[in-house]
Amino acid sequence: MRRRSLVREVLASTAGKIGVALGVILIAASILVVLVVPWDFGPSRWSNPSVWADYPKAVPPAWTAVLAADEPVEHQVIEADEPSESTARGDARVDVYDLVYEHVADEAPTFLSFSLADVTYLDRPPSLSVTLLRPDGAEVPLLRTTIRGPRPGEEPPFERHDETPLRVLLTAEPEVAQATSEMLAETFGVDIPARVLRDDIAAALFGAPDENGELQPLPGTYTTQVRVALAQPDDDLGWVRAVVGGTVFGLLGTDGSGRDLAQGLAFGLPIALIIGLAAATVSTAIGTSLGMLSGYKGGRVDLVIQRTADVINNVPLLPLLIFFVVVFGAQLWLIVTLLVLFSWPGLTILVRSMVLGLSGSQEVEAARALGAPSTWVLRKHIFPHTAPIVFLQLIFFVPAIILAEAGLSFLGLGDPSLPTWGQILEDGFRTGAVFLGYWWWVVSPGLLIVLTAVTFMLLALAMEPVVNPRLRRN
Amino acid sequence: MGPSLLRPILVRAASLGAVLIIVLVLMVLILGVTGFSDRILDAQVGEELRALRTTISETTTDPDAVEEVIAAQRTALEEQYGLDQPWYARMPAVVAQVLVFDLGDARTIRAADGSNSVADIILERLPRTVLLLTTSLVITAVIGLTLGVWLSTRPGSRADRFISYVAAITNGLPAWWAGILLILIFSFWLRILPSGGMYSTPPPEGAIASFLDLAWHALLPILTLVLVSIGPSIYVYRTLMLDVAMQDHVTVARAKGLPESRIRRRHILRVAAPPIVTGLILGLAASLGGAILIETVFSWEGMGQLYFKTFSGEPDETVIIGLTFMFTLLYVAARLLLEILYVFLDPRVRYE
């Protein structure tokens, strides 16, 4: 079977077309992920709680809003690193950041928080004020604060909030409750005392009282305006951020720690493909070479290889995999090595029987009679005949390996430094996502596993009749 | 059966027995070389001493007396667990004991009657796993054979192509994830089936009610197992039947004008039977490992869940060795059964 006609035959079937299309999409997507996402995504982002502090915990994807009776609030992180306005007065200046939020939901946000990071100043610490500008023109002062001054003995430039950002949960501050109460009294003439408001400041901040004095959501554009007074031209602020707490988030929702599932699952794609392809390739290489050696050499070599293959073929795979991973520790290279060690024997036995058949062929006898060395005979006159079957096995191995790794990860035996789909699923299942109805946490990783496995299954299905022409008759 | 039949089976039995011993020795070697065994036993001694310290501190106040008792007990315990010897002196006895089914005692895990004997614990759980696996295997085989035989009469039809796609997709569908989906659908959303466990709380009175309750809880796991294996099994049976149907003796039978139903029974099914049985038993053996995942998902207290539990908490060496041995034994036994059945089913197999 020539390479070009294999491709043509595969593309001729529906399974082949779908398989190739899915394969191209998966590989393109994983190249993109590898280029965009840093390699230490696992420890530096995924397993780093401070990255996810501003994200809502265990909320469904934003598109589920379409199905909801009331339009839910989409969780939004509004960030600015450049001021929208800057007024200089001598050396000093005032920078204004406008964080704009469009409120369209039928309910109030769950919270409003403000954070900033990377402040640098030379002598006087910057001070800032945060104000909410409402669509009805009312203004609510939210925060007034000064960055921490120099410590005794500290040399300028002074750096503040470079490691942990300053984060204020505005809707939990008594001062904000007081200011909101005053705003309601001034704008609407409604008197709700601050201590009553305190439990639900967000409803008042993003709402207006109806004729009965009940707070109703007020749609429109809200701007969280941050004014920063800086004393020196080189004084600087990294970024400011307002977070509007919602009940839906992003493309795939978040997990119980507030992590964006879309990011974790995207990172899992190249990992799954690399594990599957690498282990399958090595396993196929080992299986084929041992099979050829066994069939061609015969004698003691044959006996040893076949006995070893027989032993490995007759042991229960998953229990022993679990045993090895627990004893040796959950590292990715170890898991891949074990999967390779357990998967070669089937192919070795198959290749050996093919080689035994081919050894007696006229082609091989002719080559031997001409004095060709055995490596030459193996490479030029035997391997080409086994190649299509070997290639088919390679394609069959990939999903098997991906599923085995996912199963191990699901048992909590995955490499903790790399988030894989199986691990995200395990995380969800262990923390009770299934019983709490957090379907987005367990459905999407599983779907991705199935999609990846099925891609290779379809490719193998399309390749089978080409490689094994007997199947073509049906 | 004559010696010509007995001998190959004995050879096979010996080779499978060797597999069992190799696995056992390898496992014990690894536990020893990596220091895993010593760590587990150390932890065990430490734990017992802590308990002892709490007990005697209540009766004595003299710290020296306490230390003395503890030190004496430590030596006694280390001797009892064999920690005073290196692992390679301790382990051969372990292998020998396990091979005669003396599986030892578990540390924390107990059987329902309170027995801490590993053999009792495994024997209590084995039937539960077997119940789950064999029931779903029988259901899959019956549906698979019926539809497979039917499909083999219409190769290339729309139904045939549909099943080949279903087979390809379910081949990539992990049973444990399918189980999670079914729990979400039937247990969380529809609230018509239990999400896991084996009995309701409180368990119902009486044998019949108790059995019905068990069946009720087994429904989802069995449905899961059938769901993920039905597509591939139909496809495999269909392909097997087609393979045989294309052989010359079937053409001859047709040419003789034999009725189609008779051809199917006598000339196709009879010849296809050995590989079908092979597939069934291999499927059962393969599903043994998968039981670890499916039982964990459904909190089904079988061998698989026990295996997972032994590793995930504080590892218990005797249970680990005993269970891995049992898994390998069952797997190897299934293989041997296969060889024996093969000789009976296929008159061509004589190994001569």
XYZ file of C-alpha atoms in Angstrom, chain A:
474
model
C 0.000 0.000 0.000
C 1.573 3.246 -1.142
C 1.375 6.241 1.102
C -0.515 8.453 -1.326
C -3.203 5.911 -2.086
C -3.673 5.328 1.660
C -4.499 8.987 2.123
C -6.832 8.918 -0.863
C -8.658 5.816 0.371
C -9.009 7.222 3.879
C -10.437 10.473 2.575
C -12.895 8.561 0.398
C -14.907 7.318 3.377
C -17.118 9.436 5.600
C -15.370 8.181 8.741
C -12.043 9.167 7.215
C -13.245 12.642 6.266
C -14.605 13.340 9.748
C -11.535 11.817 11.368
C -9.087 13.862 9.293
C -11.091 17.067 9.825
C -11.255 16.536 13.601
C -7.579 15.594 13.705
C -6.561 18.771 11.870
C -8.700 20.888 14.225
C -7.263 19.212 17.329
C -3.662 19.575 16.177
C -4.135 23.205 15.089
C -5.810 24.035 18.397
C -3.070 22.414 20.431
C -0.327 24.219 18.478
C -2.150 27.458 19.240
C -2.369 26.571 22.933
C 1.332 25.682 23.077
C 2.215 29.031 21.494
C -0.067 31.139 23.698
C -0.026 29.449 27.104
C 3.202 29.450 29.159
C 4.694 25.991 29.716
C 4.459 26.353 33.510
C 0.711 26.988 33.306
C 0.108 24.207 35.870
C 2.032 25.525 38.879
C 2.051 29.227 37.986
C -1.610 29.673 37.088
C -3.851 26.632 37.436
C -2.691 25.637 40.928
C -2.196 29.222 42.095
C -5.276 30.356 44.074
C -4.373 34.078 43.917
C -4.862 34.047 40.118
C -8.475 32.937 40.562
C -9.403 35.118 43.555
C -11.568 37.421 41.416
C -13.422 34.572 39.695
C -16.768 33.182 40.857
C -16.776 29.658 42.301
C -18.552 26.854 40.438
C -20.714 28.909 38.099
C -22.056 27.638 34.750
C -20.948 28.943 31.322
C -22.242 32.356 30.228
C -24.201 30.921 27.299
C -26.517 29.083 29.707
C -28.131 32.525 30.169
C -30.063 31.795 26.977
C -31.883 28.993 28.761
C -32.523 30.870 32.004
C -35.900 32.491 32.716
C -34.261 35.576 34.263
C -31.187 37.003 32.568
C -28.379 36.171 35.025
C -25.406 38.449 35.680
C -22.349 37.455 33.690
C -19.289 37.585 35.866
C -16.994 40.272 34.532
C -13.464 41.292 35.287
C -12.921 44.837 33.972
C -9.282 45.826 33.889
C -7.369 48.908 32.782
C -3.607 49.448 32.696
C -3.643 52.880 31.010
C -5.529 55.889 32.418
C -8.314 57.220 30.225
C -7.504 60.780 31.360
C -4.486 62.427 32.946
C -4.227 65.983 34.358
C -0.776 67.310 35.270
C -0.184 70.028 37.853
C 3.566 70.705 37.975
C 5.291 67.465 38.845
C 2.141 65.996 40.294
C -0.724 64.579 38.245
C -4.101 62.950 38.631
C -4.799 59.819 36.564
C -8.378 58.769 35.960
C -9.296 55.184 35.066
C -12.822 54.453 33.843
C -13.929 50.866 34.339
C -17.156 50.586 32.363
C -19.753 47.907 33.022
C -22.979 47.426 31.096
C -25.685 46.057 33.381
C -28.335 44.141 31.430
C -29.335 41.358 33.815
C -32.659 40.898 35.615
C -30.914 40.591 38.954
C -28.203 42.411 40.873
C -24.545 41.339 40.794
C -23.460 39.234 43.777
C -20.642 41.626 44.666
C -18.410 44.453 43.432
C -14.712 44.402 44.205
C -11.786 46.649 43.367
C -8.116 45.756 43.083
C -4.896 47.373 41.955
C -1.282 46.268 41.645
C 2.323 47.303 40.929
C 2.490 50.762 42.477
C 5.866 52.575 42.285
C 6.553 55.971 43.882
C 9.571 58.104 44.785
C 8.649 60.082 47.883
C 4.984 60.767 48.657
C 2.646 57.727 48.536
C -0.129 58.027 45.923
C -3.696 58.374 47.130
C -6.764 57.257 45.311
C -10.519 57.481 45.330
C -13.037 55.156 43.715
C -16.514 56.335 42.713
C -19.411 54.550 41.066
C -21.139 56.599 38.348
C -24.677 55.297 37.858
C -26.771 55.477 34.655
C -29.253 57.799 36.430
C -26.479 60.306 37.099
C -26.118 59.531 40.792
C -22.612 59.046 42.187
C -21.574 56.820 45.088
C -18.141 57.296 46.702
C -16.829 53.784 47.257
C -13.278 54.016 48.538
C -10.719 56.576 49.595
C -7.287 55.330 50.511
C -3.556 56.027 50.439
C -0.894 53.522 49.442
C 1.336 52.507 52.324
C 4.175 54.951 53.051
C 7.913 54.200 53.213
C 9.087 51.883 55.960
C 11.950 53.125 58.162
C 15.250 52.547 56.364
C 13.594 51.731 53.023
C 15.183 53.345 49.934
C 13.172 54.800 47.032
C 11.738 53.879 44.588
C 9.125 52.288 46.821
C 7.247 49.350 45.330
C 3.862 48.342 46.666
C 1.432 45.529 45.794
C 3.837 43.996 43.299
C 3.359 40.460 44.596
C -0.125 40.475 46.068
C -2.537 43.035 44.646
C -4.519 45.337 46.917
C -8.030 43.904 46.869
C -11.090 45.479 48.466
C -14.481 43.772 48.491
C -16.444 47.031 48.169
C -19.859 45.512 48.828
C -18.697 44.312 52.245
C -17.483 47.732 53.481
C -19.617 49.592 56.073
C -18.553 52.926 54.516
C -19.982 51.843 51.171
C -23.259 50.887 52.864
C -23.405 54.354 54.437
C -22.638 56.109 51.132
C -25.232 54.028 49.297
C -27.844 54.805 51.915
C -27.126 58.518 51.514
C -27.304 58.225 47.719
C -30.751 56.539 47.947
C -31.984 59.289 50.272
C -30.706 62.117 48.031
C -31.726 60.723 44.657
C -34.975 58.913 45.457
C -35.931 60.281 48.835
C -36.014 56.728 50.157
C -34.661 56.160 53.621
C -33.006 52.776 54.061
C -30.549 52.770 56.983
C -26.997 51.591 56.247
C -27.221 48.667 58.688
C -30.245 47.326 56.773
C -28.459 47.750 53.439
C -25.304 46.051 54.531
C -26.456 42.548 53.606
C -27.325 43.550 50.080
C -25.327 46.585 49.057
C -24.977 45.353 45.465
C -28.769 45.388 44.962
C -28.848 49.058 45.986
C -25.700 50.028 44.071
C -27.019 48.530 40.824
C -30.714 49.206 41.431
C -33.384 51.750 42.178
C -36.428 51.635 44.475
C -39.842 51.128 42.840
C -43.036 52.808 44.046
C -43.231 50.414 47.024
C -39.696 51.185 48.075
C -38.474 47.741 46.906
C -35.091 47.713 45.182
C -35.282 46.724 41.511
C -32.334 46.248 39.121
C -31.516 49.391 37.152
C -30.086 48.539 33.721
C -27.583 50.831 32.022
C -23.949 51.824 31.965
C -22.103 51.924 35.265
C -18.609 53.331 35.494
C -16.280 52.580 38.345
C -14.079 55.652 38.223
C -10.672 55.463 39.863
C -8.803 58.757 40.475
C -5.180 58.392 41.476
C -3.121 61.362 42.711
C 0.590 60.852 42.018
C 3.287 63.225 43.302
C 6.150 62.584 40.834
C 6.247 62.101 37.035
C 7.849 58.652 37.445
C 5.293 57.451 39.996
C 3.309 54.704 38.388
C 0.428 52.263 38.778
C 0.370 48.847 37.058
C -3.321 48.124 36.636
C -6.691 48.668 38.280
C -9.527 46.202 38.142
C -13.197 46.111 39.004
C -14.916 42.745 39.348
C -18.674 42.487 38.994
C -19.698 39.249 40.692
C -22.003 37.189 38.488
C -23.609 33.777 38.399
C -22.414 32.736 34.941
C -18.914 32.917 33.490
C -17.041 32.518 30.233
C -17.272 29.747 27.665
C -17.149 26.703 29.951
C -17.849 28.016 33.446
C -15.605 27.728 36.482
C -14.733 24.980 38.935
C -15.126 24.940 42.706
C -12.018 27.077 43.248
C -13.134 29.649 40.688
C -10.733 28.445 37.998
C -11.703 29.154 34.394
C -12.407 25.686 32.998
C -11.886 26.887 29.425
C -8.234 27.671 30.219
C -7.564 24.402 32.055
C -9.230 22.290 29.376
C -7.420 24.133 26.575
C -4.103 23.346 28.256
C -5.168 19.700 28.551
C -5.457 19.304 24.766
C -1.753 19.371 23.813
C -0.967 17.251 26.876
C -3.461 14.567 25.882
C -2.201 14.539 22.286
C 1.465 14.454 23.300
C 0.893 11.638 25.806
C -1.171 9.654 23.302
C 1.092 10.127 20.294
C 4.393 9.752 22.149
C 3.421 6.617 24.053
C 1.767 5.081 20.980
C 4.808 5.776 18.789
C 7.324 4.344 21.238
C 5.118 1.372 21.978
C 4.628 0.652 18.267
C 8.364 0.979 17.641
C 9.197 -1.440 20.446
C 6.423 -3.840 19.494
C 7.440 -3.907 15.825
C 11.179 -4.270 16.344
C 10.787 -7.004 18.935
C 8.248 -8.768 16.730
C 10.587 -8.677 13.704
C 13.547 -9.776 15.775
C 11.531 -12.577 17.316
C 10.164 -13.826 14.018
C 13.365 -13.499 12.007
C 15.970 -14.662 14.511
C 13.992 -17.503 16.031
C 15.609 -19.746 18.606
C 16.368 -18.473 22.072
C 15.726 -14.801 21.233
C 12.295 -15.734 19.948
C 11.566 -17.774 23.050
C 12.560 -15.024 25.492
C 10.624 -12.299 23.655
C 7.511 -14.431 23.230
C 7.509 -15.582 26.866
C 7.903 -12.005 28.086
C 5.128 -10.841 25.779
C 2.971 -13.696 27.023
C 3.489 -12.738 30.671
C 2.694 -9.057 30.090
C -0.287 -9.992 27.932
C -1.708 -12.069 30.764
C -1.617 -9.568 33.598
C -4.511 -7.287 34.529
C -3.452 -3.858 33.263
C -5.232 -1.285 35.425
C -4.594 -2.857 38.862
C -0.880 -3.147 38.109
C -0.723 0.376 36.643
C -2.259 1.708 39.848
C 0.173 -0.350 41.899
C 3.212 1.008 40.026
C 2.078 4.620 40.043
C 1.324 4.560 43.766
C 4.644 2.942 44.644
C 6.833 5.025 42.324
C 4.939 8.315 42.503
C 2.648 10.110 40.061
C 4.979 11.592 37.465
C 4.001 11.998 33.857
C 7.105 10.382 32.344
C 6.611 7.360 34.602
C 2.960 6.996 33.656
C 3.845 7.195 29.950
C 6.693 4.686 30.375
C 4.389 2.248 32.158
C 1.736 2.583 29.464
C 4.403 1.806 26.860
C 5.742 -1.175 28.817
C 2.295 -2.703 29.124
C 1.103 -2.116 25.558
C 3.764 -3.526 23.188
C 3.199 -7.313 23.473
C 0.049 -7.574 21.323
C 1.790 -5.964 18.372
C 4.952 -8.045 18.875
C 2.968 -11.269 18.652
C 1.153 -10.002 15.535
C 4.317 -8.810 13.763
C 6.141 -12.031 14.604
C 3.480 -14.159 12.946
C 3.573 -11.898 9.874
C 7.357 -12.108 9.709
C 7.206 -15.905 9.993
C 4.876 -15.919 7.006
C 7.040 -13.525 5.019
C 10.340 -15.267 5.816
C 9.465 -18.115 3.494
C 8.435 -15.827 0.642
C 10.319 -15.874 -2.635
C 11.229 -12.225 -2.255
C 13.033 -12.829 1.039
C 14.669 -16.010 -0.193
C 15.896 -14.225 -3.299
C 17.338 -11.389 -1.239
C 19.075 -13.860 1.057
C 20.416 -15.834 -1.864
C 21.946 -12.615 -3.192
C 23.802 -12.336 0.125
C 21.850 -9.471 1.694
C 22.603 -9.029 5.418
C 19.711 -9.765 7.737
C 19.191 -6.123 8.774
C 18.851 -5.253 5.073
C 16.355 -8.052 4.508
C 14.339 -6.982 7.542
C 14.338 -3.344 6.549
C 13.809 -3.632 2.816
C 11.936 -6.889 2.266
C 9.982 -7.595 5.433
C 9.143 -4.321 7.172
C 7.443 -2.709 4.127
C 4.907 -5.542 4.082
C 4.063 -5.146 7.757
C 4.088 -1.326 7.681
C 0.372 -0.723 6.942
C -0.739 -2.979 9.811
C 1.850 -1.438 12.109
C 0.617 2.034 11.211
C -2.981 0.995 11.846
C -1.953 -0.317 15.263
C -0.258 2.993 16.011
C -3.520 4.804 15.333
C -5.386 2.284 17.510
C -2.899 2.757 20.364
C -3.398 6.540 20.630
C -6.970 6.535 21.967
C -6.215 3.542 24.185
C -3.336 5.427 25.808
C -5.330 8.655 26.155
C -8.174 6.761 27.813
C -5.806 4.885 30.134
C -4.141 8.119 31.248
C -7.535 9.745 31.780
C -8.667 6.755 33.843
C -5.559 6.915 36.021
C -5.972 10.657 36.475
C -9.603 10.126 37.359
C -8.453 7.881 40.207
C -6.327 10.767 41.483
C -3.081 9.287 40.148
C -2.288 11.944 37.555
C 0.827 14.116 37.586
C -0.211 17.031 39.831
C 2.045 19.556 38.056
C 0.138 19.221 34.768
C -3.627 19.692 34.724
C -5.112 17.012 32.444
C -8.743 16.421 31.507
C -8.876 13.368 33.731
C -7.629 15.380 36.696
C -10.169 18.166 36.195
C -12.877 15.495 36.074
C -11.504 13.848 39.209
C -11.448 17.198 40.971
C -15.100 17.715 40.097
C -16.203 14.216 40.990
C -14.322 14.146 44.296
C -15.760 17.472 45.435
C -19.278 16.298 44.595
C -19.922 18.247 41.378
C -22.145 15.435 40.121
C -24.356 15.492 43.202
C -24.527 19.294 43.300
C -25.427 19.440 39.622
C -22.270 21.240 38.414
C -22.602 19.447 35.093
C -20.300 21.831 33.166
C -17.414 20.722 35.372
C -17.692 17.029 34.448
C -19.338 17.100 31.012
C -16.837 19.190 29.045
C -13.623 17.392 30.057
C -15.278 14.042 29.301
C -16.542 15.276 25.949
C -13.017 16.384 25.040
C -11.594 12.981 25.995
C -14.241 11.256 23.892
C -13.761 13.654 20.970
C -10.000 13.091 20.915
C -10.316 9.327 21.248
C -13.051 9.147 18.611
C -10.951 11.164 16.156
C -8.324 8.431 16.144
C -10.950 5.675 16.200
C -12.518 7.126 13.052
C -9.115 7.380 11.360
C -8.434 3.741 12.238
C -11.909 2.740 11.040
C -11.276 4.441 7.682
C -7.824 2.905 7.385
C -8.819 -0.654 8.249
C -10.310 -1.739 4.899
C -7.327 -0.207 3.084
C -4.832 -2.109 5.179
C -6.861 -5.281 5.423
C -8.422 -5.665 1.954
C -10.472 -8.674 3.030
C -12.775 -6.255 4.854
C -13.369 -4.328 1.659
C -15.622 -6.961 0.212
C -18.359 -5.976 2.627
